[in-house]
Amino acid sequence: MTGRMHKGWHGGGRGQGRGPRGGWQQADLPDTGDAAAWLRGRLPDDWFVGAPEVTIDREEIVIVGELPAVQGDFPDTDAGRAEKAAAAAGRISRFREETRDERIDIARQAEHRYQRKVAWGARIGDVEELFTTASVPVMTRLRQPERMVLDTLVDSGVARSRSDALAWAVRLVGRNADTWLADLREAMAKVDELRTRGPE
């Protein structure tokens, strides 16, 4: 069978399990190192093309699977591409409705096992839709120069509020510093492994 947001770790398919499990922040949470294998065994074999992409942080597990491509001839024109995207969106909608009850059951089991909320998504090519993902408030204290950055984004219409501006800034950093963040998480995983192993 067939994991972004935090680009935490990916279960099977597009990546292998790299969990953000480090430090004091997660000391009281169950380990998610076996989540990819658990999901591989629990999900129906015919849902996705390959293993689903799984992303995990401290609050949420997001499972996104690739659905079979839409069949048919779509001309390489603006209208044809729009029709193909509409057909993909329709198939994703059908998958969401037809699998709702079973997804709820699987989510309950995973939430009990890993103590995190579970969200779902589906993708066909470039068309992707996430279902009921969590929006988690994050509190922080900012000095005046930092607040002025947020206020500039609000005053210019880029963001509706300071919180929206902060979320926009985090998304921008995530896109432009993806390689650095991946290297940082890999280093954190190595530190966790050494801490778990202890002195030999």
PDB file of N, CA and C in Angstrom, residues 37-103:
ATOM      1  N   ALA A  37       3.923   1.231   9.616  1.00  0.00           N
ATOM      2  CA  ALA A  37       3.649  -0.205   9.502  1.00  0.00           C
ATOM      3  C   ALA A  37       2.236  -0.522   9.968  1.00  0.00           C
ATOM      4  N   TRP A  38       1.789   0.130  11.036  1.00  0.00           N
ATOM      5  CA  TRP A  38       0.445  -0.121  11.542  1.00  0.00           C
ATOM      6  C   TRP A  38      -0.594   0.269  10.498  1.00  0.00           C
ATOM      7  N   LEU A  39      -0.405   1.433   9.892  1.00  0.00           N
ATOM      8  CA  LEU A  39      -1.348   1.881   8.866  1.00  0.00           C
ATOM      9  C   LEU A  39      -1.292   0.983   7.641  1.00  0.00           C
ATOM     10  N   ARG A  40      -0.093   0.522   7.283  1.00  0.00           N
ATOM     11  CA  ARG A  40       0.042  -0.373   6.130  1.00  0.00           C
ATOM     12  C   ARG A  40      -0.788  -1.637   6.335  1.00  0.00           C
ATOM     13  N   GLY A  41      -0.799  -2.116   7.580  1.00  0.00           N
ATOM     14  CA  GLY A  41      -1.574  -3.316   7.862  1.00  0.00           C
ATOM     15  C   GLY A  41      -3.052  -3.048   8.042  1.00  0.00           C
ATOM     16  N   ARG A  42      -3.409  -1.840   8.457  1.00  0.00           N
ATOM     17  CA  ARG A  42      -4.807  -1.547   8.793  1.00  0.00           C
ATOM     18  C   ARG A  42      -5.633  -1.031   7.621  1.00  0.00           C
ATOM     19  N   LEU A  43      -5.026  -0.288   6.710  1.00  0.00           N
ATOM     20  CA  LEU A  43      -5.796   0.305   5.620  1.00  0.00           C
ATOM     21  C   LEU A  43      -6.158  -0.741   4.572  1.00  0.00           C
ATOM     22  N   PRO A  44      -7.341  -0.642   3.961  1.00  0.00           N
ATOM     23  CA  PRO A  44      -7.713  -1.561   2.881  1.00  0.00           C
ATOM     24  C   PRO A  44      -6.717  -1.473   1.723  1.00  0.00           C
ATOM     25  N   ASP A  45      -6.399  -2.621   1.127  1.00  0.00           N
ATOM     26  CA  ASP A  45      -5.395  -2.654   0.063  1.00  0.00           C
ATOM     27  C   ASP A  45      -5.831  -1.907  -1.193  1.00  0.00           C
ATOM     28  N   ASP A  46      -7.146  -1.778  -1.412  1.00  0.00           N
ATOM     29  CA  ASP A  46      -7.610  -1.206  -2.675  1.00  0.00           C
ATOM     30  C   ASP A  46      -7.937   0.280  -2.593  1.00  0.00           C
ATOM     31  N   TRP A  47      -7.620   0.934  -1.480  1.00  0.00           N
ATOM     32  CA  TRP A  47      -7.930   2.356  -1.373  1.00  0.00           C
ATOM     33  C   TRP A  47      -7.013   3.221  -2.232  1.00  0.00           C
ATOM     34  N   PHE A  48      -5.706   2.992  -2.116  1.00  0.00           N
ATOM     35  CA  PHE A  48      -4.740   3.902  -2.720  1.00  0.00           C
ATOM     36  C   PHE A  48      -3.813   3.173  -3.683  1.00  0.00           C
ATOM     37  N   VAL A  49      -3.196   3.950  -4.563  1.00  0.00           N
ATOM     38  CA  VAL A  49      -2.144   3.452  -5.438  1.00  0.00           C
ATOM     39  C   VAL A  49      -0.834   3.564  -4.663  1.00  0.00           C
ATOM     40  N   GLY A  50      -0.337   2.464  -4.160  1.00  0.00           N
ATOM     41  CA  GLY A  50       0.852   2.505  -3.315  1.00  0.00           C
ATOM     42  C   GLY A  50       0.495   2.870  -1.885  1.00  0.00           C
ATOM     43  N   ALA A  51       1.537   3.080  -1.068  1.00  0.00           N
ATOM     44  CA  ALA A  51       1.342   3.389   0.347  1.00  0.00           C
ATOM     45  C   ALA A  51       0.948   4.860   0.517  1.00  0.00           C
ATOM     46  N   PRO A  52       0.128   5.191   1.519  1.00  0.00           N
ATOM     47  CA  PRO A  52      -0.253   6.603   1.717  1.00  0.00           C
ATOM     48  C   PRO A  52       0.909   7.411   2.263  1.00  0.00           C
ATOM     49  N   GLU A  53       0.872   8.700   2.003  1.00  0.00           N
ATOM     50  CA  GLU A  53       1.842   9.635   2.552  1.00  0.00           C
ATOM     51  C   GLU A  53       1.346  10.039   3.944  1.00  0.00           C
ATOM     52  N   VAL A  54       2.190   9.865   4.948  1.00  0.00           N
ATOM     53  CA  VAL A  54       1.797  10.113   6.331  1.00  0.00           C
ATOM     54  C   VAL A  54       2.681  11.194   6.937  1.00  0.00           C
ATOM     55  N   THR A  55       2.078  12.205   7.535  1.00  0.00           N
ATOM     56  CA  THR A  55       2.827  13.275   8.190  1.00  0.00           C
ATOM     57  C   THR A  55       2.358  13.377   9.633  1.00  0.00           C
ATOM     58  N   ILE A  56       3.303  13.472  10.558  1.00  0.00           N
ATOM     59  CA  ILE A  56       2.964  13.469  11.981  1.00  0.00           C
ATOM     60  C   ILE A  56       3.644  14.626  12.689  1.00  0.00           C
ATOM     61  N   ASP A  57       2.899  15.311  13.538  1.00  0.00           N
ATOM     62  CA  ASP A  57       3.508  16.231  14.491  1.00  0.00           C
ATOM     63  C   ASP A  57       2.945  15.912  15.868  1.00  0.00           C
ATOM     64  N   ARG A  58       3.081  16.825  16.809  1.00  0.00           N
ATOM     65  CA  ARG A  58       2.672  16.513  18.183  1.00  0.00           C
ATOM     66  C   ARG A  58       1.166  16.443  18.360  1.00  0.00           C
ATOM     67  N   GLU A  59       0.401  17.046  17.421  1.00  0.00           N
ATOM     68  CA  GLU A  59      -1.045  17.069  17.582  1.00  0.00           C
ATOM     69  C   GLU A  59      -1.806  16.184  16.611  1.00  0.00           C
ATOM     70  N   GLU A  60      -1.216  15.865  15.468  1.00  0.00           N
ATOM     71  CA  GLU A  60      -2.044  15.329  14.386  1.00  0.00           C
ATOM     72  C   GLU A  60      -1.269  14.343  13.514  1.00  0.00           C
ATOM     73  N   ILE A  61      -2.007  13.367  12.995  1.00  0.00           N
ATOM     74  CA  ILE A  61      -1.520  12.461  11.956  1.00  0.00           C
ATOM     75  C   ILE A  61      -2.345  12.742  10.700  1.00  0.00           C
ATOM     76  N   VAL A  62      -1.669  13.094   9.610  1.00  0.00           N
ATOM     77  CA  VAL A  62      -2.360  13.368   8.351  1.00  0.00           C
ATOM     78  C   VAL A  62      -1.991  12.275   7.353  1.00  0.00           C
ATOM     79  N   ILE A  63      -3.008  11.607   6.808  1.00  0.00           N
ATOM     80  CA  ILE A  63      -2.824  10.496   5.878  1.00  0.00           C
ATOM     81  C   ILE A  63      -3.365  10.925   4.513  1.00  0.00           C
ATOM     82  N   VAL A  64      -2.497  10.954   3.510  1.00  0.00           N
ATOM     83  CA  VAL A  64      -2.896  11.356   2.157  1.00  0.00           C
ATOM     84  C   VAL A  64      -2.535  10.246   1.191  1.00  0.00           C
ATOM     85  N   GLY A  65      -3.529   9.736   0.482  1.00  0.00           N
ATOM     86  CA  GLY A  65      -3.291   8.644  -0.449  1.00  0.00           C
ATOM     87  C   GLY A  65      -3.516   9.054  -1.891  1.00  0.00           C
ATOM     88  N   GLU A  66      -2.779   8.421  -2.783  1.00  0.00           N
ATOM     89  CA  GLU A  66      -2.941   8.653  -4.224  1.00  0.00           C
ATOM     90  C   GLU A  66      -4.029   7.741  -4.757  1.00  0.00           C
ATOM     91  N   LEU A  67      -5.041   8.319  -5.408  1.00  0.00           N
ATOM     92  CA  LEU A  67      -6.124   7.542  -6.004  1.00  0.00           C
ATOM     93  C   LEU A  67      -5.795   7.211  -7.464  1.00  0.00           C
ATOM     94  N   PRO A  68      -6.439   6.190  -8.031  1.00  0.00           N
ATOM     95  CA  PRO A  68      -6.195   5.864  -9.445  1.00  0.00           C
ATOM     96  C   PRO A  68      -6.499   7.061 -10.343  1.00  0.00           C
ATOM     97  N   ALA A  69      -5.707   7.212 -11.378  1.00  0.00           N
ATOM     98  CA  ALA A  69      -5.890   8.328 -12.306  1.00  0.00           C
ATOM     99  C   ALA A  69      -7.248   8.242 -12.993  1.00  0.00           C
ATOM    100  N   VAL A  70      -7.792   9.399 -13.340  1.00  0.00           N
ATOM    101  CA  VAL A  70      -9.062   9.455 -14.064  1.00  0.00           C
ATOM    102  C   VAL A  70      -8.822   9.045 -15.511  1.00  0.00           C
ATOM    103  N   GLN A  71      -9.624   8.103 -16.019  1.00  0.00           N
ATOM    104  CA  GLN A  71      -9.485   7.634 -17.395  1.00  0.00           C
ATOM    105  C   GLN A  71     -10.243   8.556 -18.343  1.00  0.00           C
ATOM    106  N   GLY A  72      -9.773   8.627 -19.555  1.00  0.00           N
ATOM    107  CA  GLY A  72     -10.443   9.456 -20.556  1.00  0.00           C
ATOM    108  C   GLY A  72      -9.455  10.352 -21.275  1.00  0.00           C
ATOM    109  N   ASP A  73      -9.871  10.857 -22.409  1.00  0.00           N
ATOM    110  CA  ASP A  73      -9.034  11.756 -23.193  1.00  0.00           C
ATOM    111  C   ASP A  73      -9.383  13.196 -22.856  1.00  0.00           C
ATOM    112  N   PHE A  74      -8.380  13.919 -22.392  1.00  0.00           N
ATOM    113  CA  PHE A  74      -8.553  15.330 -22.071  1.00  0.00           C
ATOM    114  C   PHE A  74      -7.548  16.113 -22.912  1.00  0.00           C
ATOM    115  N   PRO A  75      -8.021  16.948 -23.815  1.00  0.00           N
ATOM    116  CA  PRO A  75      -7.098  17.695 -24.687  1.00  0.00           C
ATOM    117  C   PRO A  75      -6.177  18.606 -23.873  1.00  0.00           C
ATOM    118  N   ASP A  76      -4.968  18.814 -24.389  1.00  0.00           N
ATOM    119  CA  ASP A  76      -3.984  19.648 -23.719  1.00  0.00           C
ATOM    120  C   ASP A  76      -4.267  21.123 -24.005  1.00  0.00           C
ATOM    121  N   THR A  77      -5.432  21.545 -23.531  1.00  0.00           N
ATOM    122  CA  THR A  77      -5.857  22.942 -23.656  1.00  0.00           C
ATOM    123  C   THR A  77      -6.323  23.400 -22.285  1.00  0.00           C
ATOM    124  N   ASP A  78      -6.555  24.673 -22.146  1.00  0.00           N
ATOM    125  CA  ASP A  78      -7.046  25.183 -20.860  1.00  0.00           C
ATOM    126  C   ASP A  78      -8.349  24.493 -20.479  1.00  0.00           C
ATOM    127  N   ALA A  79      -9.247  24.342 -21.448  1.00  0.00           N
ATOM    128  CA  ALA A  79     -10.534  23.702 -21.159  1.00  0.00           C
ATOM    129  C   ALA A  79     -10.331  22.223 -20.815  1.00  0.00           C
ATOM    130  N   GLY A  80      -9.447  21.541 -21.553  1.00  0.00           N
ATOM    131  CA  GLY A  80      -9.198  20.126 -21.276  1.00  0.00           C
ATOM    132  C   GLY A  80      -8.568  19.914 -19.912  1.00  0.00           C
ATOM    133  N   ARG A  81      -7.610  20.769 -19.549  1.00  0.00           N
ATOM    134  CA  ARG A  81      -6.978  20.647 -18.232  1.00  0.00           C
ATOM    135  C   ARG A  81      -7.979  20.937 -17.119  1.00  0.00           C
ATOM    136  N   ALA A  82      -8.876  21.895 -17.364  1.00  0.00           N
ATOM    137  CA  ALA A  82      -9.901  22.203 -16.364  1.00  0.00           C
ATOM    138  C   ALA A  82     -10.856  21.025 -16.186  1.00  0.00           C
ATOM    139  N   GLU A  83     -11.216  20.377 -17.291  1.00  0.00           N
ATOM    140  CA  GLU A  83     -12.102  19.210 -17.206  1.00  0.00           C
ATOM    141  C   GLU A  83     -11.425  18.066 -16.456  1.00  0.00           C
ATOM    142  N   LYS A  84     -10.131  17.859 -16.733  1.00  0.00           N
ATOM    143  CA  LYS A  84      -9.396  16.784 -16.054  1.00  0.00           C
ATOM    144  C   LYS A  84      -9.316  17.057 -14.557  1.00  0.00           C
ATOM    145  N   ALA A  85      -9.063  18.307 -14.177  1.00  0.00           N
ATOM    146  CA  ALA A  85      -9.007  18.653 -12.757  1.00  0.00           C
ATOM    147  C   ALA A  85     -10.373  18.478 -12.102  1.00  0.00           C
ATOM    148  N   ALA A  86     -11.439  18.827 -12.827  1.00  0.00           N
ATOM    149  CA  ALA A  86     -12.788  18.656 -12.285  1.00  0.00           C
ATOM    150  C   ALA A  86     -13.121  17.184 -12.093  1.00  0.00           C
ATOM    151  N   ALA A  87     -12.700  16.343 -13.051  1.00  0.00           N
ATOM    152  CA  ALA A  87     -12.939  14.912 -12.917  1.00  0.00           C
ATOM    153  C   ALA A  87     -12.174  14.347 -11.726  1.00  0.00           C
ATOM    154  N   ALA A  88     -10.929  14.810 -11.530  1.00  0.00           N
ATOM    155  CA  ALA A  88     -10.149  14.352 -10.383  1.00  0.00           C
ATOM    156  C   ALA A  88     -10.800  14.792  -9.077  1.00  0.00           C
ATOM    157  N   ALA A  89     -11.277  16.027  -9.030  1.00  0.00           N
ATOM    158  CA  ALA A  89     -11.946  16.510  -7.821  1.00  0.00           C
ATOM    159  C   ALA A  89     -13.201  15.697  -7.538  1.00  0.00           C
ATOM    160  N   GLY A  90     -13.925  15.317  -8.581  1.00  0.00           N
ATOM    161  CA  GLY A  90     -15.120  14.499  -8.397  1.00  0.00           C
ATOM    162  C   GLY A  90     -14.787  13.124  -7.853  1.00  0.00           C
ATOM    163  N   ARG A  91     -13.709  12.521  -8.361  1.00  0.00           N
ATOM    164  CA  ARG A  91     -13.316  11.204  -7.853  1.00  0.00           C
ATOM    165  C   ARG A  91     -12.883  11.283  -6.396  1.00  0.00           C
ATOM    166  N   ILE A  92     -12.159  12.336  -6.034  1.00  0.00           N
ATOM    167  CA  ILE A  92     -11.754  12.514  -4.638  1.00  0.00           C
ATOM    168  C   ILE A  92     -12.981  12.661  -3.753  1.00  0.00           C
ATOM    169  N   SER A  93     -13.973  13.421  -4.219  1.00  0.00           N
ATOM    170  CA  SER A  93     -15.206  13.592  -3.457  1.00  0.00           C
ATOM    171  C   SER A  93     -15.929  12.260  -3.268  1.00  0.00           C
ATOM    172  N   ARG A  94     -15.947  11.434  -4.323  1.00  0.00           N
ATOM    173  CA  ARG A  94     -16.585  10.126  -4.220  1.00  0.00           C
ATOM    174  C   ARG A  94     -15.861   9.239  -3.217  1.00  0.00           C
ATOM    175  N   PHE A  95     -14.528   9.250  -3.272  1.00  0.00           N
ATOM    176  CA  PHE A  95     -13.749   8.473  -2.307  1.00  0.00           C
ATOM    177  C   PHE A  95     -14.060   8.930  -0.879  1.00  0.00           C
ATOM    178  N   ARG A  96     -14.146  10.238  -0.680  1.00  0.00           N
ATOM    179  CA  ARG A  96     -14.414  10.760   0.668  1.00  0.00           C
ATOM    180  C   ARG A  96     -15.746  10.251   1.198  1.00  0.00           C
ATOM    181  N   GLU A  97     -16.771  10.270   0.359  1.00  0.00           N
ATOM    182  CA  GLU A  97     -18.093   9.840   0.803  1.00  0.00           C
ATOM    183  C   GLU A  97     -18.154   8.325   1.010  1.00  0.00           C
ATOM    184  N   GLU A  98     -17.592   7.559   0.065  1.00  0.00           N
ATOM    185  CA  GLU A  98     -17.719   6.102   0.129  1.00  0.00           C
ATOM    186  C   GLU A  98     -16.912   5.487   1.264  1.00  0.00           C
ATOM    187  N   THR A  99     -15.864   6.145   1.700  1.00  0.00           N
ATOM    188  CA  THR A  99     -14.993   5.565   2.736  1.00  0.00           C
ATOM    189  C   THR A  99     -15.187   6.217   4.103  1.00  0.00           C
ATOM    190  N   ARG A 100     -16.154   7.113   4.221  1.00  0.00           N
ATOM    191  CA  ARG A 100     -16.291   7.910   5.447  1.00  0.00           C
ATOM    192  C   ARG A 100     -16.381   7.048   6.710  1.00  0.00           C
ATOM    193  N   ASP A 101     -17.289   6.087   6.733  1.00  0.00           N
ATOM    194  CA  ASP A 101     -17.489   5.290   7.948  1.00  0.00           C
ATOM    195  C   ASP A 101     -16.240   4.509   8.328  1.00  0.00           C
ATOM    196  N   GLU A 102     -15.590   3.898   7.327  1.00  0.00           N
ATOM    197  CA  GLU A 102     -14.401   3.103   7.633  1.00  0.00           C
ATOM    198  C   GLU A 102     -13.233   3.997   8.041  1.00  0.00           C
ATOM    199  N   ARG A 103     -13.123   5.183   7.430  1.00  0.00           N
ATOM    200  CA  ARG A 103     -12.064   6.113   7.835  1.00  0.00           C
ATOM    201  C   ARG A 103     -12.254   6.577   9.277  1.00  0.00           C
TER     202      ARG A 103
END
